[in-house]
PDB file of C-alpha atoms in Angstrom:
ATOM      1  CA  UNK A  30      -3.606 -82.672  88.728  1.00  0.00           C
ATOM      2  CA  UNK A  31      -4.532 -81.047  85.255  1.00  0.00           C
ATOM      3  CA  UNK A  32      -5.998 -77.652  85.505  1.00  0.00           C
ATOM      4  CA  UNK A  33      -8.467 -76.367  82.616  1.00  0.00           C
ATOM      5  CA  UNK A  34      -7.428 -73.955  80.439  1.00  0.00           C
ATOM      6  CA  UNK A  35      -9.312 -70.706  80.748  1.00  0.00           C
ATOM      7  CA  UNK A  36     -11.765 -70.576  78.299  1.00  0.00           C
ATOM      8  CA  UNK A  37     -11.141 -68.156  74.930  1.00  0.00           C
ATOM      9  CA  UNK A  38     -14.123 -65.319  74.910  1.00  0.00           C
ATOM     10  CA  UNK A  39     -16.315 -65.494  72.059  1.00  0.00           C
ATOM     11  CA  UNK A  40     -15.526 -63.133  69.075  1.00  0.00           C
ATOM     12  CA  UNK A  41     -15.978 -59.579  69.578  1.00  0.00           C
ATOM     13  CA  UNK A  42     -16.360 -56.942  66.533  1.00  0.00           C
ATOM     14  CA  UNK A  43     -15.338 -53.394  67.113  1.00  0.00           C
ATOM     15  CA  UNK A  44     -17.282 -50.225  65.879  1.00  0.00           C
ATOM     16  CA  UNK A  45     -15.824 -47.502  65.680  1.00  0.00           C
ATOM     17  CA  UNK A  46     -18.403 -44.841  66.479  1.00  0.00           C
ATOM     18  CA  UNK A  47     -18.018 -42.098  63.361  1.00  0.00           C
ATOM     19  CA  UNK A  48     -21.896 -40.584  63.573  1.00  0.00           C
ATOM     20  CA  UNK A  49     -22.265 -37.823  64.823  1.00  0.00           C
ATOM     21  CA  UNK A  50     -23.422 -33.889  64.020  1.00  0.00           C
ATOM     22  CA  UNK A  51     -20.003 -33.122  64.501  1.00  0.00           C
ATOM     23  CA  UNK A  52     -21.717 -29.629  66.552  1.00  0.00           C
ATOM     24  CA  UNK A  53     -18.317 -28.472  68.616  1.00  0.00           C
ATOM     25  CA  UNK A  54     -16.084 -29.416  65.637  1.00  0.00           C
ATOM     26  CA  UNK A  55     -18.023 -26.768  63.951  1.00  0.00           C
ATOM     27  CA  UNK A  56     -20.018 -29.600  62.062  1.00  0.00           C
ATOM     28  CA  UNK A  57     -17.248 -31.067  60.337  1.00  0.00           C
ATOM     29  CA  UNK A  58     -16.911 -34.461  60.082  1.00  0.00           C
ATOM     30  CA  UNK A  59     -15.314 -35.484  62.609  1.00  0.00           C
ATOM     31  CA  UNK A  60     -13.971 -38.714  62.088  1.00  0.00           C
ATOM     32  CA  UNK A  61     -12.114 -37.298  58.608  1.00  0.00           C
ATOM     33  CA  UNK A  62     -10.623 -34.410  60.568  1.00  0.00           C
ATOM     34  CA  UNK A  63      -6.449 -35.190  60.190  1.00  0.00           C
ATOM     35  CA  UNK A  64      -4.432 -35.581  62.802  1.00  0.00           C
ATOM     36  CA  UNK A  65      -0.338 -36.478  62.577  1.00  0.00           C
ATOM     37  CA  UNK A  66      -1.322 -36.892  58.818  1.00  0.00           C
ATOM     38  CA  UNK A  67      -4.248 -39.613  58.784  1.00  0.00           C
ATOM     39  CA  UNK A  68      -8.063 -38.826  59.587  1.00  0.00           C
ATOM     40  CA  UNK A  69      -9.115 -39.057  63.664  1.00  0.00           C
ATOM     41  CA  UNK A  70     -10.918 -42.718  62.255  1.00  0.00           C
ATOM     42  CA  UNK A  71      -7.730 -44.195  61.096  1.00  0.00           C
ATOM     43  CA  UNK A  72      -6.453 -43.121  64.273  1.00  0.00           C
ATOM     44  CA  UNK A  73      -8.928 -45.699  65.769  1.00  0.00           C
ATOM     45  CA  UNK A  74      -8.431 -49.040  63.378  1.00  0.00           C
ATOM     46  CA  UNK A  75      -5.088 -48.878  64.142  1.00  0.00           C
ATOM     47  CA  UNK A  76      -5.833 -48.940  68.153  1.00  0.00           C
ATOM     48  CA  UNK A  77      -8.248 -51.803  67.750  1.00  0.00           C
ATOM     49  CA  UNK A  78      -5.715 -53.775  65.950  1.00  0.00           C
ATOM     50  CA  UNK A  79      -2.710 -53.746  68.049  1.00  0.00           C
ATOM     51  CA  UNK A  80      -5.782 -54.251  70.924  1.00  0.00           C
ATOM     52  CA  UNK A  81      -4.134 -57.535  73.324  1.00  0.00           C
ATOM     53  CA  UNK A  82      -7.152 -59.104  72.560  1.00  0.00           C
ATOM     54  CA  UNK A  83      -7.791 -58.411  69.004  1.00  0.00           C
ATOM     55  CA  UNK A  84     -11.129 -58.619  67.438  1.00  0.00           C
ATOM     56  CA  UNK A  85     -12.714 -60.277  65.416  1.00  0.00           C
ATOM     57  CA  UNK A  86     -14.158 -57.919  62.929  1.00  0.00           C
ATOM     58  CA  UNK A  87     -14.228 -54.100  62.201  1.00  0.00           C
ATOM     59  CA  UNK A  88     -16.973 -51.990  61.570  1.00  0.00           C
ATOM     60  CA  UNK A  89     -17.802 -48.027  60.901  1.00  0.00           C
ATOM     61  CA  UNK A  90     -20.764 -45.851  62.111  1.00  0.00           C
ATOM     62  CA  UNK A  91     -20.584 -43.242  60.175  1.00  0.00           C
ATOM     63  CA  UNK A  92     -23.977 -41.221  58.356  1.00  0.00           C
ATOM     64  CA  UNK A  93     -22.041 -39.022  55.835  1.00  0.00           C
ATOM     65  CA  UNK A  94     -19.086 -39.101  53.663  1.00  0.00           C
ATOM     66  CA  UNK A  95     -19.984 -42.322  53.194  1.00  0.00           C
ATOM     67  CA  UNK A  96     -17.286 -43.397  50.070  1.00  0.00           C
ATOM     68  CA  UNK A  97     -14.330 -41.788  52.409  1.00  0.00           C
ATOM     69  CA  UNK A  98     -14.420 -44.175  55.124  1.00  0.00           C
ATOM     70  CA  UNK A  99     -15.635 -47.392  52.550  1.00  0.00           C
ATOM     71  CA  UNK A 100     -11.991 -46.005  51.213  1.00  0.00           C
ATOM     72  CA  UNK A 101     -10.441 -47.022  54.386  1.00  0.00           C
ATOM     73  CA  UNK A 102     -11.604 -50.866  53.434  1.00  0.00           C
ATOM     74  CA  UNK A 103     -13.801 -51.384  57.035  1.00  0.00           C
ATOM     75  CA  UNK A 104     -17.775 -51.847  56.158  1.00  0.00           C
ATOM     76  CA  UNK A 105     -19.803 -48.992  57.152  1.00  0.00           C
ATOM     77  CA  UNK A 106     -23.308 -48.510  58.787  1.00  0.00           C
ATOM     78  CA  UNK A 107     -25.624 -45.792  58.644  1.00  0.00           C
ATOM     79  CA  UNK A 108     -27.840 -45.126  61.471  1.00  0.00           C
ATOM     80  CA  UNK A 109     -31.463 -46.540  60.503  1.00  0.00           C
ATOM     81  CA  UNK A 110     -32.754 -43.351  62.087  1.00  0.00           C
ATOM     82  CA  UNK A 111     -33.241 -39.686  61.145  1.00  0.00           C
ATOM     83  CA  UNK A 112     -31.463 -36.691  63.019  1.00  0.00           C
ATOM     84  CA  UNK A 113     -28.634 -38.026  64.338  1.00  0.00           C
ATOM     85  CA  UNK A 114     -30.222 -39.394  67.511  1.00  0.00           C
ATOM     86  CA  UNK A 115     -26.772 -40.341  69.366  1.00  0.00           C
ATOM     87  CA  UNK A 116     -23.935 -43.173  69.669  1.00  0.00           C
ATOM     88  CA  UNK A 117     -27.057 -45.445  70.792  1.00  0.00           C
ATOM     89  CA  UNK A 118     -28.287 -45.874  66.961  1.00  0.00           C
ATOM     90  CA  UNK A 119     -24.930 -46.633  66.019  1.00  0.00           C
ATOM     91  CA  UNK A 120     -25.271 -49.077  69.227  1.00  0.00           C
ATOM     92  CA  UNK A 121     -27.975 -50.769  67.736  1.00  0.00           C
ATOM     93  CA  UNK A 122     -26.519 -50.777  63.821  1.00  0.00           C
ATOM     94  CA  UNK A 123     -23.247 -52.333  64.991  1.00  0.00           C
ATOM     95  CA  UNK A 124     -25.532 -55.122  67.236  1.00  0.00           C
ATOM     96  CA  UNK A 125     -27.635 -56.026  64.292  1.00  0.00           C
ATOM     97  CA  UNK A 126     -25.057 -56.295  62.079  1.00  0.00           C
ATOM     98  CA  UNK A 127     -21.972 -57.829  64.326  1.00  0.00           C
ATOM     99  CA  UNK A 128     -23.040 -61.280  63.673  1.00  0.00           C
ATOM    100  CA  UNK A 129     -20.705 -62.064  66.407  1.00  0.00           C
ATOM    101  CA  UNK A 130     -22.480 -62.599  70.497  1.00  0.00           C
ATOM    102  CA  UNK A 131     -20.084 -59.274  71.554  1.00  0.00           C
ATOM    103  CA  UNK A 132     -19.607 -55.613  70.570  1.00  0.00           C
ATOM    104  CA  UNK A 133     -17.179 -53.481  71.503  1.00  0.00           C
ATOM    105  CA  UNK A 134     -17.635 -49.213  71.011  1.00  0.00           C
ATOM    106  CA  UNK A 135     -15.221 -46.802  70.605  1.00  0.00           C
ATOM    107  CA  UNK A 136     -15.720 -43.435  69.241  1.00  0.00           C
ATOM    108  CA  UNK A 137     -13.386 -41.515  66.434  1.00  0.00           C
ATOM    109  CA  UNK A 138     -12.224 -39.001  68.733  1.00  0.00           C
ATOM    110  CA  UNK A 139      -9.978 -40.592  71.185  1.00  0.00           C
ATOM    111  CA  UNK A 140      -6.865 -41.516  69.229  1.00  0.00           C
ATOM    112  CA  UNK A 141      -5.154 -42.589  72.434  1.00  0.00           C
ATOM    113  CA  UNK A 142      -7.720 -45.148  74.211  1.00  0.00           C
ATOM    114  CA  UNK A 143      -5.956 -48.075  76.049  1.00  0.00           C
ATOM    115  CA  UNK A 144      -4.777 -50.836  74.031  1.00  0.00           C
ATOM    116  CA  UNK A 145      -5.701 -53.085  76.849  1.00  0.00           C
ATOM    117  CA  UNK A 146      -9.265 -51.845  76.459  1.00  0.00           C
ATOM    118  CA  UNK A 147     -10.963 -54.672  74.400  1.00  0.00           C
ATOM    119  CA  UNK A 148      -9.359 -57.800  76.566  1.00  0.00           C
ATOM    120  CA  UNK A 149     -10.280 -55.998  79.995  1.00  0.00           C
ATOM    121  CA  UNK A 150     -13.272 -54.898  79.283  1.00  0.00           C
ATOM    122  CA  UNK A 151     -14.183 -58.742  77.843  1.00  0.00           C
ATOM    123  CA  UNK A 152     -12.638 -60.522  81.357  1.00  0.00           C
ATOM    124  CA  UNK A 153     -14.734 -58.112  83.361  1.00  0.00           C
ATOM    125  CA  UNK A 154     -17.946 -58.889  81.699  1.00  0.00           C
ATOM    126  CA  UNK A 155     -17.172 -62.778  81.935  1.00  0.00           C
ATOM    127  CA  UNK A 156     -16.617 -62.149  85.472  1.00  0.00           C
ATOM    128  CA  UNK A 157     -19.356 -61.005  86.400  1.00  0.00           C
ATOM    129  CA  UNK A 158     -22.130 -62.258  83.874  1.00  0.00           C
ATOM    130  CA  UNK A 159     -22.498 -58.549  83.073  1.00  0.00           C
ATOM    131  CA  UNK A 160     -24.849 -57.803  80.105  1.00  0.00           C
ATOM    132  CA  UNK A 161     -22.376 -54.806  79.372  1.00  0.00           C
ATOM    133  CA  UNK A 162     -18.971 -53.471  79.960  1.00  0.00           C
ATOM    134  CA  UNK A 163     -18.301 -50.144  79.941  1.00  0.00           C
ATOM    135  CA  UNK A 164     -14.747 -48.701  81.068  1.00  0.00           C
ATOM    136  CA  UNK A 165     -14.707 -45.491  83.763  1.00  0.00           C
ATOM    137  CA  UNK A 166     -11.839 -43.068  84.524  1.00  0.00           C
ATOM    138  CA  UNK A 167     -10.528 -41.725  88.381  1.00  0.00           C
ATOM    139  CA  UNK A 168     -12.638 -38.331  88.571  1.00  0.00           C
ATOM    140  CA  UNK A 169     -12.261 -36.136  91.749  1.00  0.00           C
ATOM    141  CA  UNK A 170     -15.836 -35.391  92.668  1.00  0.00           C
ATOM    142  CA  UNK A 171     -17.096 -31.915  94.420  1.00  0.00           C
ATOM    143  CA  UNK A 172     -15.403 -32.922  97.819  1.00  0.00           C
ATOM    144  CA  UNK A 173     -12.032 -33.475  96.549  1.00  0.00           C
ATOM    145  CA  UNK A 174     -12.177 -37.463  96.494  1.00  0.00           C
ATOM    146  CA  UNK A 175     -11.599 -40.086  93.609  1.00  0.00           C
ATOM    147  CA  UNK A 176     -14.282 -41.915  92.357  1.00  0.00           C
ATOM    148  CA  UNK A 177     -14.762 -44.171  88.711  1.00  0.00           C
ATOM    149  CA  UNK A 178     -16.520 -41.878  86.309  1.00  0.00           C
ATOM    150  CA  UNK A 179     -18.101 -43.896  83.255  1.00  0.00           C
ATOM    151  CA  UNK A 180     -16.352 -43.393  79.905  1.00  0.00           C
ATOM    152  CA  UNK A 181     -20.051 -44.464  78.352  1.00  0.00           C
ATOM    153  CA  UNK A 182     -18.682 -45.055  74.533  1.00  0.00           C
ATOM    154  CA  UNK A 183     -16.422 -47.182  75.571  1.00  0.00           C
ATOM    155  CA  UNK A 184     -18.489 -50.314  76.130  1.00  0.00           C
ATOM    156  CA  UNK A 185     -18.449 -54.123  75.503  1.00  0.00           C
ATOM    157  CA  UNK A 186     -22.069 -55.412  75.147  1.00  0.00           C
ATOM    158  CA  UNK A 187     -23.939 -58.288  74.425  1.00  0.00           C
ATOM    159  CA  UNK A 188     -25.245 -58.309  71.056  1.00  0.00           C
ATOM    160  CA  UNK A 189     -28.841 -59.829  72.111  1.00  0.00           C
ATOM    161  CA  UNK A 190     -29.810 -56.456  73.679  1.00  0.00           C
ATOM    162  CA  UNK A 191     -30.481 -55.372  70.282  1.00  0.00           C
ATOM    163  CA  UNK A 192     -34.328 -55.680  71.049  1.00  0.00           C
ATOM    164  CA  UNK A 193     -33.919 -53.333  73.926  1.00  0.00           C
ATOM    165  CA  UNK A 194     -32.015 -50.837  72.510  1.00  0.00           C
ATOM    166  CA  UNK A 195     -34.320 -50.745  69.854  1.00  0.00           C
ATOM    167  CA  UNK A 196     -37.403 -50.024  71.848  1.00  0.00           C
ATOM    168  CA  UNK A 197     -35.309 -47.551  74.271  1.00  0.00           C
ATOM    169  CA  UNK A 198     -35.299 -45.654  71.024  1.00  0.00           C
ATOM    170  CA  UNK A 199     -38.259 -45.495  69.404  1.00  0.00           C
ATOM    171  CA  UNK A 200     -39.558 -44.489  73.142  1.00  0.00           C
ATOM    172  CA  UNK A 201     -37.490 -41.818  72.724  1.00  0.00           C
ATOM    173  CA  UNK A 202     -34.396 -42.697  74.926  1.00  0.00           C
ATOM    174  CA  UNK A 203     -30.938 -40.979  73.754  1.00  0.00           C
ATOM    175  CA  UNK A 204     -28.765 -41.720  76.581  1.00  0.00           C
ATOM    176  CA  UNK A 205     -26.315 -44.651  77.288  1.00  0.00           C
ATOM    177  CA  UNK A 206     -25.968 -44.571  80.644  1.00  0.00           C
ATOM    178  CA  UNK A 207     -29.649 -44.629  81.168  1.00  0.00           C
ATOM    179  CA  UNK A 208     -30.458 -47.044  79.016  1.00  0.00           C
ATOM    180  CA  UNK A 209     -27.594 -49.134  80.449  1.00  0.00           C
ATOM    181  CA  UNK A 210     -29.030 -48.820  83.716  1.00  0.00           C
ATOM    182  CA  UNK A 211     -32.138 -51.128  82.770  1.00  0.00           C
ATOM    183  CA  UNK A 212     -29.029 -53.801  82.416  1.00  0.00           C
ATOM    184  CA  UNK A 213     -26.864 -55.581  84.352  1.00  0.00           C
ATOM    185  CA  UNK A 214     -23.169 -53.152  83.787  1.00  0.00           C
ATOM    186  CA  UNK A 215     -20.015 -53.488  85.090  1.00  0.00           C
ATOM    187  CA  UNK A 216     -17.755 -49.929  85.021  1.00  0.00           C
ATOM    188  CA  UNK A 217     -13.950 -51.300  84.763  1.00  0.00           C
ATOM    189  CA  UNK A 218     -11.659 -48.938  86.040  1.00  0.00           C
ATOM    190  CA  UNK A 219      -8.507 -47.627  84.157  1.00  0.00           C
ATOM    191  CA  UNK A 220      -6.830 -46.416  86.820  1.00  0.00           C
ATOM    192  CA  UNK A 221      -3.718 -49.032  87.126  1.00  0.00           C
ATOM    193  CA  UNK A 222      -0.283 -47.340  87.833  1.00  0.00           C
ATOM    194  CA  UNK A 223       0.536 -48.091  84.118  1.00  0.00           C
ATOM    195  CA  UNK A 224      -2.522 -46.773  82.809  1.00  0.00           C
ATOM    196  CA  UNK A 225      -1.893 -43.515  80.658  1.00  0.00           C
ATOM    197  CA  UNK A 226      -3.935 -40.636  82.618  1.00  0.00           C
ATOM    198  CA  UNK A 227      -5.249 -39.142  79.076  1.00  0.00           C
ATOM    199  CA  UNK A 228      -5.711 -42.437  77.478  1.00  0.00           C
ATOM    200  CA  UNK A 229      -9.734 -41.388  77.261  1.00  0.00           C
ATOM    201  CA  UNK A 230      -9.347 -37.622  76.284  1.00  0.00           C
ATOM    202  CA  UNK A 231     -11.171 -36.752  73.007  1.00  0.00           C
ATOM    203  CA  UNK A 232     -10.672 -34.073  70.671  1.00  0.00           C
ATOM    204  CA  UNK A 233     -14.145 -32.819  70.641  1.00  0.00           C
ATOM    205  CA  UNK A 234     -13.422 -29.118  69.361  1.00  0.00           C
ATOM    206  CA  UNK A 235     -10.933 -27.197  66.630  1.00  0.00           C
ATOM    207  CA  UNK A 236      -8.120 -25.894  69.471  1.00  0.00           C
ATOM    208  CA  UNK A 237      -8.132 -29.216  71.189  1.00  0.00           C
ATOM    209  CA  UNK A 238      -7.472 -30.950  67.088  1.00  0.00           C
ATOM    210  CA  UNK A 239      -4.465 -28.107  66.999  1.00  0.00           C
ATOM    211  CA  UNK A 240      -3.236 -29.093  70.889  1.00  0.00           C
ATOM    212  CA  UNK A 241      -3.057 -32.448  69.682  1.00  0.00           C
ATOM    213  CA  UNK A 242      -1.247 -31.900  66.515  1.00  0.00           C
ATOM    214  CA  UNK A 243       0.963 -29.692  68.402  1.00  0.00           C
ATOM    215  CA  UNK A 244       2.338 -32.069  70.987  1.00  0.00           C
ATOM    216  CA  UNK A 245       1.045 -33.546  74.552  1.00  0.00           C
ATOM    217  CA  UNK A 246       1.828 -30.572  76.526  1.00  0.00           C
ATOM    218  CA  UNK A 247       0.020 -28.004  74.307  1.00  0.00           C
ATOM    219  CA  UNK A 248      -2.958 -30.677  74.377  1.00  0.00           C
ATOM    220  CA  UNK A 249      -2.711 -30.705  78.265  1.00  0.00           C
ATOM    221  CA  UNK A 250      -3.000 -27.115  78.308  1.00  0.00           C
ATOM    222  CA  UNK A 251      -6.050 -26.849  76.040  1.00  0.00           C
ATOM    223  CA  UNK A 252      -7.613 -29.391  77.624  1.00  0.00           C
ATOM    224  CA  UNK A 253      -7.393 -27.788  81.132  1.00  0.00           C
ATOM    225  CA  UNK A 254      -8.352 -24.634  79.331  1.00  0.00           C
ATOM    226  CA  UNK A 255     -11.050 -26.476  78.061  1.00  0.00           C
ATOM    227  CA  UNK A 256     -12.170 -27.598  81.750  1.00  0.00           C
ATOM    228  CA  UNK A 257     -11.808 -24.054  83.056  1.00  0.00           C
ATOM    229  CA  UNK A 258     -14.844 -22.064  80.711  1.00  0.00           C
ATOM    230  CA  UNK A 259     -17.009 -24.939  81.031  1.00  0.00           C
TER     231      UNK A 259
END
């Protein structure tokens, strides 16, 4: 007996999320800041397009330097809001503009995410009719055991939620997870035996840039340097 082929998800279009104040990077762009020779953003387009599931189209949030990352020949948003309210704005930028039905977020920080990310992320929001997909990391909570901790930029969503997002906003709202909580979300776990353990660490601050640039085990140690004064 024939068997149906598994139907190809629609087209997706990445945004890389490029934003933000920049506060812990001592307001610095943070997106432009160089690592192994090429900005953090570059970084990012190259891990969306060796993705397993490729997509579609390519995008930039980004609010300043606007002519650097136009340079990098990706279209670029600007948040249609004042202040730098948050990833959400450049949510609901990349949604209005996708022109595709899916959107998949990653920030400019993480120059390591999972090249797996986009396809997973897409099979586990099919599976379960989710409105969003958002992936989540093995965290050991206060007694010691495992549990999936949301990676919140990381997310696959609907484009049609546009209208929500929108009025989440202007009510106020700044925070992914609880604005994704008025939704239907699925957390996919990275946490496969071949998943890289630091696949979702960002370089948020100056020393953990240097770490980086140094090599993984100086990162390693910054980073759990990092964890111990917070």
């Amino acid at each position: 007996m024939a068997t149906t082929p598994p139907t190809a998800p629609p087209p997706i279009t990445a945004l890389v999320l490029a934003g933000g104040r920049g506060a812990r990077m001592g307001g610095a762009d943070k997106g432009l800041q160089m690592l192994q020779g090429r900005p953090l953003v570059q970084h990012a387009l190259q891990r969306l397009r060796q993705q397993s599931l490729p997509p579609a189209h390519v995008l930039i949030s980004a609010n300043r330097h606007r002519a650097e990352y136009e340079a990098l020949g990706v279209p670029v948003l600007a948040d249609d809001w004042p202040d730098f309210p948050g990833p959400l704005a450049g949510f609901l930028a990349g949604s209005t503009h996708a022109g595709t039905p899916l959107l998949l977020t990653v920030p400019c920080d993480t120059p390591r995410f999972p090249l797996s990310l986009c396809e997973r992320l897409a099979q586990a929001l099919r599976a379960q009719e989710a409105d969003l997909a958002m992936a989540a990391t093995p965290e050991r909570d206060a007694r010691g055991a495992l549990r999936p901790q949301a990676q919140p930029v990381f997310c696959l969503l609907r484009t049609t939620l546009a209208g929500s997002l929108q009025a989440y906003l202007q009510a106020g709202g700044r925070g992914i997870l609880d604005w994704s909580a008025q939704h239907r979300t699925v957390l996919v776990a990275f946490d496969r035996a071949d998943d890289e353990p630091r696949a979702f660490a960002n370089l948020n601050t100056p020393d953990e840039l240097r770490a980086a640039e140094a090599g993984p085990r100086a990162d390693q140690a910054a980073s759990r340097a990092s964890s111990s004064s917070n």
